[in-house]
Amino acid sequence: MCLTYFVFSRTERHSKNQTYNQLLKRENKMRITVFGAAGDVGSRIINEAISRGHKVTAVVRKPEQLAALPIKSIGVLGHADKLDDVIKLSSDQDLVISAVRPPKGYENDLVSITDSILTGTSLVNVHTLIVGGAASLNMPKRIQGLEPNTVLTEPNFLPASVMNIAKACFKQHKMIEQHASKKWTYISPPAMLQPGKRTGVYRLGKNELMYDDKNNSHISMEDFSVAVLDEAEQPKHQTSRFTVGY
């Protein structure tokens, strides 16, 4: 999971029924670079993008990861923490999507890697859509007059096994808000982001952790990827954060 406190009370439901304008938008196919392409979320974002007809450059760090990339993606080797690689792989693209997650034990690298991506994409004037974490989202406000905790600071909410990546995502979001680049969008998942089905249905929020009518905070990775590509095609949250959930 991965500062102004602002509770977004209005939610919007999006479905797989596309508007005429959205269908027209898809006629203009995008050139998209995805960093973190070998990950669970990154690979699903690539599949969603390809299904919509976009041309996707999938960036991985290791040669053995190339064979596992989604069919029809353009697999390349690169390192998101190397500015030259970011610039080279972002040039002439319409959008960069960062779905980077450092391996266990290297969680703190997330901030510097994200800084490298934002710096490189800003130098070639390309917008970056960053898959972040839920840690910096506000918990729903239960007691009037008291500032809500964040997902990270809520007592007994996060298991110890995810605390390191949650702290890294919290720092990542703070760094992005203060970054010189203004060509970014940050998307936070709900508490649970797991493999599942693509329904094409989700709700939008802003800075508060989202729950469904059964008090579950969740979304499938497939529907999360739908939300990412919907934002890519019709940007509504430039230089800001949004979140999604059922």
CSV table of C-alpha atoms in Angstrom, one decimal:
chain,number,residue,atom,x,y,z
A,1,MET,CA,0.0,0.0,0.0
A,2,CYS,CA,1.3,3.2,-0.3
A,3,LEU,CA,-1.0,17.0,2.3
A,4,THR,CA,-3.6,18.7,2.8
A,5,TYR,CA,-6.4,16.9,4.6
A,6,PHE,CA,-9.4,17.1,2.4
A,7,VAL,CA,-12.3,14.7,2.5
A,8,PHE,CA,-13.8,13.9,-0.8
A,9,SER,CA,-17.5,13.1,-0.1
A,10,ARG,CA,-18.8,12.9,-3.7
A,11,THR,CA,-18.1,9.7,-5.5
A,12,GLU,CA,-18.6,8.9,-9.2
A,13,ARG,CA,-19.4,5.5,-10.5
A,14,HIS,CA,-17.8,4.5,-13.8
A,15,SER,CA,-18.9,1.5,-15.8
A,16,LYS,CA,-17.9,-0.4,-18.9
A,17,ASN,CA,-20.5,1.5,-20.9
A,18,GLN,CA,-18.4,4.1,-22.7
A,19,THR,CA,-19.7,7.5,-23.8
A,20,TYR,CA,-19.4,8.7,-27.4
A,21,ASN,CA,-16.6,11.0,-26.5
A,22,GLN,CA,-14.6,8.2,-24.9
A,23,LEU,CA,-15.0,6.1,-28.0
A,24,LEU,CA,-13.8,8.9,-30.2
A,25,LYS,CA,-10.9,9.4,-27.8
A,26,ARG,CA,-9.8,5.8,-28.4
A,27,GLU,CA,-9.4,6.5,-32.1
A,28,ASN,CA,-6.3,8.5,-31.1
A,29,LYS,CA,-4.1,5.7,-29.9
A,30,MET,CA,-1.4,6.6,-27.4
A,31,ARG,CA,2.3,5.6,-27.1
A,32,ILE,CA,2.7,4.6,-23.5
A,33,THR,CA,5.8,3.6,-21.5
A,34,VAL,CA,5.2,1.5,-18.4
A,35,PHE,CA,8.0,1.2,-15.8
A,36,GLY,CA,7.5,-1.8,-13.4
A,37,ALA,CA,6.0,-3.8,-16.3
A,38,ALA,CA,6.9,-7.2,-14.8
A,39,GLY,CA,4.8,-6.6,-11.7
A,40,ASP,CA,1.3,-7.8,-10.9
A,41,VAL,CA,-0.2,-4.3,-11.4
A,42,GLY,CA,2.1,-3.2,-14.2
A,43,SER,CA,1.4,-6.3,-16.4
A,44,ARG,CA,-2.4,-5.8,-16.0
A,45,ILE,CA,-2.1,-2.1,-16.9
A,46,ILE,CA,-0.2,-3.2,-20.1
A,47,ASN,CA,-2.9,-5.7,-20.9
A,48,GLU,CA,-5.7,-3.1,-20.4
A,49,ALA,CA,-3.8,-0.6,-22.6
A,50,ILE,CA,-3.2,-3.1,-25.4
A,51,SER,CA,-6.8,-4.1,-25.3
A,52,ARG,CA,-7.7,-0.5,-26.1
A,53,GLY,CA,-5.3,-0.4,-29.0
A,54,HIS,CA,-2.5,1.6,-27.4
A,55,LYS,CA,1.2,1.0,-28.3
A,56,VAL,CA,2.9,0.0,-25.0
A,57,THR,CA,6.7,0.0,-24.3
A,58,ALA,CA,7.1,-2.3,-21.3
A,59,VAL,CA,10.3,-1.7,-19.2
A,60,VAL,CA,11.8,-4.4,-17.1
A,61,ARG,CA,15.2,-4.7,-15.4
A,62,LYS,CA,16.2,-8.3,-16.1
A,63,PRO,CA,16.5,-10.1,-19.5
A,64,GLU,CA,14.6,-13.1,-18.2
A,65,GLN,CA,11.5,-10.9,-17.5
A,66,LEU,CA,11.1,-10.1,-21.2
A,67,ALA,CA,9.6,-13.4,-22.1
A,68,ALA,CA,6.8,-13.1,-19.5
A,69,LEU,CA,5.6,-9.7,-20.8
A,70,PRO,CA,2.1,-9.4,-22.3
A,71,ILE,CA,1.8,-10.2,-26.0
A,72,LYS,CA,1.9,-7.2,-28.3
A,73,SER,CA,3.9,-5.1,-25.8
A,74,ILE,CA,7.3,-3.9,-26.8
A,75,GLY,CA,9.7,-5.2,-24.1
A,76,VAL,CA,12.8,-3.3,-23.4
A,77,LEU,CA,15.5,-3.4,-20.7
A,78,GLY,CA,15.9,-0.3,-18.5
A,79,HIS,CA,16.3,1.1,-15.0
A,80,ALA,CA,13.9,3.6,-13.7
A,81,ASP,CA,16.5,4.9,-11.2
A,82,LYS,CA,18.8,5.9,-14.1
A,83,LEU,CA,17.9,9.3,-15.4
A,84,ASP,CA,19.4,8.6,-18.9
A,85,ASP,CA,17.2,5.5,-19.2
A,86,VAL,CA,14.1,7.3,-18.2
A,87,ILE,CA,14.7,10.1,-20.7
A,88,LYS,CA,15.5,7.6,-23.5
A,89,LEU,CA,12.4,5.5,-22.9
A,90,SER,CA,10.0,8.4,-22.3
A,91,SER,CA,11.0,10.5,-25.3
A,92,ASP,CA,8.4,10.7,-28.1
A,93,GLN,CA,5.8,9.0,-25.8
A,94,ASP,CA,2.4,10.4,-25.0
A,95,LEU,CA,2.4,9.1,-21.4
A,96,VAL,CA,4.6,7.3,-18.9
A,97,ILE,CA,3.0,5.1,-16.2
A,98,SER,CA,5.0,4.1,-13.2
A,99,ALA,CA,4.0,0.9,-11.5
A,100,VAL,CA,7.3,0.4,-9.8
A,101,ARG,CA,7.5,-1.6,-6.5
A,102,PRO,CA,11.0,-2.3,-5.1
A,103,PRO,CA,11.6,-5.8,-3.7
A,104,LYS,CA,11.4,-6.5,0.0
A,105,GLY,CA,14.3,-5.0,1.8
A,106,TYR,CA,14.6,-2.1,-0.7
A,107,GLU,CA,11.3,-0.3,-0.1
A,108,ASN,CA,13.0,3.0,0.7
A,109,ASP,CA,14.3,3.1,-2.9
A,110,LEU,CA,10.8,3.9,-4.0
A,111,VAL,CA,11.2,7.6,-3.4
A,112,SER,CA,14.4,8.0,-5.3
A,113,ILE,CA,13.1,5.9,-8.2
A,114,THR,CA,10.0,8.0,-8.4
A,115,ASP,CA,12.0,11.1,-8.3
A,116,SER,CA,14.1,9.8,-11.2
A,117,ILE,CA,11.0,9.1,-13.3
A,118,LEU,CA,9.4,12.5,-12.6
A,119,THR,CA,12.6,14.3,-13.3
A,120,GLY,CA,13.3,12.4,-16.6
A,121,THR,CA,9.8,12.7,-17.9
A,122,SER,CA,9.6,16.4,-17.1
A,123,LEU,CA,12.8,17.0,-19.1
A,124,VAL,CA,11.1,15.5,-22.2
A,125,ASN,CA,7.7,17.1,-21.4
A,126,VAL,CA,5.8,13.9,-20.9
A,127,HIS,CA,3.0,13.4,-18.3
A,128,THR,CA,3.5,10.7,-15.7
A,129,LEU,CA,0.8,8.6,-14.1
A,130,ILE,CA,2.1,7.1,-10.9
A,131,VAL,CA,0.6,4.1,-9.2
A,132,GLY,CA,1.1,4.9,-5.6
A,133,GLY,CA,0.0,3.5,-2.3
A,134,ALA,CA,-2.9,4.0,0.1
A,135,ALA,CA,-0.8,5.0,3.1
A,136,SER,CA,-1.3,8.7,2.8
A,137,LEU,CA,-5.1,8.5,2.3
A,138,ASN,CA,-7.2,9.8,5.2
A,139,MET,CA,-9.3,7.3,7.1
A,140,PRO,CA,-13.0,8.1,7.1
A,141,LYS,CA,-13.8,10.8,9.6
A,142,ARG,CA,-15.7,9.1,12.5
A,143,ILE,CA,-15.6,11.8,15.2
A,144,GLN,CA,-16.6,15.3,14.2
A,145,GLY,CA,-14.0,18.0,15.0
A,146,LEU,CA,-11.0,15.6,15.1
A,147,GLU,CA,-8.6,15.3,12.3
A,148,PRO,CA,-8.7,11.8,10.8
A,149,ASN,CA,-5.7,9.5,10.9
A,150,THR,CA,-4.1,8.4,7.7
A,151,VAL,CA,-4.0,4.7,6.7
A,152,LEU,CA,-0.4,4.7,7.9
A,153,THR,CA,-1.1,6.3,11.3
A,154,GLU,CA,-4.4,4.5,12.1
A,155,PRO,CA,-3.8,2.3,15.1
A,156,ASN,CA,-3.8,-1.4,14.4
A,157,PHE,CA,-4.9,-1.0,10.8
A,158,LEU,CA,-1.9,-2.1,8.8
A,159,PRO,CA,-0.2,-5.5,9.4
A,160,ALA,CA,3.5,-5.4,10.2
A,161,SER,CA,4.3,-7.2,7.0
A,162,VAL,CA,3.4,-4.1,4.9
A,163,MET,CA,4.6,-1.3,7.1
A,164,ASN,CA,7.9,-0.8,5.3
A,165,ILE,CA,6.3,-0.3,1.9
A,166,ALA,CA,3.5,1.7,3.4
A,167,LYS,CA,6.0,4.1,4.9
A,168,ALA,CA,7.8,4.3,1.6
A,169,CYS,CA,4.6,5.1,-0.2
A,170,PHE,CA,3.8,7.8,2.3
A,171,LYS,CA,7.1,9.5,1.7
A,172,GLN,CA,6.7,9.0,-2.1
A,173,HIS,CA,3.4,10.9,-2.1
A,174,LYS,CA,4.9,13.7,0.0
A,175,MET,CA,7.9,14.0,-2.4
A,176,ILE,CA,5.7,14.1,-5.4
A,177,GLU,CA,3.6,16.9,-4.0
A,178,GLN,CA,6.8,19.0,-3.5
A,179,HIS,CA,8.4,18.0,-6.8
A,180,ALA,CA,9.4,20.7,-9.3
A,181,SER,CA,7.6,18.8,-12.1
A,182,LYS,CA,3.9,19.5,-12.3
A,183,LYS,CA,3.2,16.9,-15.0
A,184,TRP,CA,2.0,14.1,-12.8
A,185,THR,CA,-1.1,12.2,-11.5
A,186,TYR,CA,-1.0,10.0,-8.5
A,187,ILE,CA,-3.5,7.1,-8.1
A,188,SER,CA,-3.9,5.4,-4.7
A,189,PRO,CA,-5.6,2.0,-4.4
A,190,PRO,CA,-7.9,1.1,-1.6
A,191,ALA,CA,-6.8,-1.1,1.3
A,192,MET,CA,-7.0,-4.4,-0.7
A,193,LEU,CA,-5.6,-4.6,-4.2
A,194,GLN,CA,-5.7,-8.2,-5.4
A,195,PRO,CA,-6.0,-10.2,-8.6
A,196,GLY,CA,-9.6,-10.7,-9.6
A,197,LYS,CA,-12.1,-10.1,-12.4
A,198,ARG,CA,-12.4,-7.2,-14.7
A,199,THR,CA,-16.0,-5.8,-14.3
A,200,GLY,CA,-15.2,-2.3,-15.6
A,201,VAL,CA,-17.0,-0.8,-12.6
A,202,TYR,CA,-15.4,1.4,-9.9
A,203,ARG,CA,-16.0,4.6,-7.9
A,204,LEU,CA,-13.7,7.6,-7.8
A,205,GLY,CA,-12.5,9.4,-4.7
A,206,LYS,CA,-10.0,12.0,-3.7
A,207,ASN,CA,-8.0,11.8,-0.4
A,208,GLU,CA,-10.1,9.4,1.7
A,209,LEU,CA,-9.9,5.6,1.8
A,210,MET,CA,-12.9,4.2,0.0
A,211,TYR,CA,-15.2,1.6,1.4
A,212,ASP,CA,-18.1,-0.2,-0.3
A,213,ASP,CA,-21.6,-0.7,1.2
A,214,LYS,CA,-20.3,-3.8,3.0
A,215,ASN,CA,-17.5,-1.9,4.7
A,216,ASN,CA,-14.8,-3.4,2.5
A,217,SER,CA,-12.0,-1.3,1.0
A,218,HIS,CA,-11.0,-3.2,-2.1
A,219,ILE,CA,-10.7,-3.4,-5.9
A,220,SER,CA,-9.3,-6.0,-8.2
A,221,MET,CA,-6.1,-5.3,-10.0
A,222,GLU,CA,-8.0,-5.7,-13.3
A,223,ASP,CA,-10.5,-2.9,-12.4
A,224,PHE,CA,-7.7,-0.8,-10.9
A,225,SER,CA,-6.1,-1.0,-14.4
A,226,VAL,CA,-9.3,0.1,-16.0
A,227,ALA,CA,-9.3,3.2,-13.8
A,228,VAL,CA,-5.6,3.9,-14.7
A,229,LEU,CA,-6.3,3.7,-18.4
A,230,ASP,CA,-9.5,5.8,-18.1
A,231,GLU,CA,-7.5,8.5,-16.5
A,232,ALA,CA,-4.8,8.1,-19.2
A,233,GLU,CA,-7.4,8.6,-22.0
A,234,GLN,CA,-9.4,11.3,-20.3
A,235,PRO,CA,-7.2,13.1,-17.7
A,236,LYS,CA,-9.2,14.6,-14.8
A,237,HIS,CA,-6.6,14.7,-12.0
A,238,GLN,CA,-3.5,16.4,-13.4
A,239,THR,CA,-1.0,17.5,-10.7
A,240,SER,CA,-3.2,15.8,-8.0
A,241,ARG,CA,-4.1,12.5,-6.4
A,242,PHE,CA,-7.2,10.4,-6.7
A,243,THR,CA,-8.2,7.0,-5.5
A,244,VAL,CA,-10.6,4.3,-6.6
A,245,GLY,CA,-12.6,1.5,-5.1
A,246,TYR,CA,-15.8,-0.5,-5.3
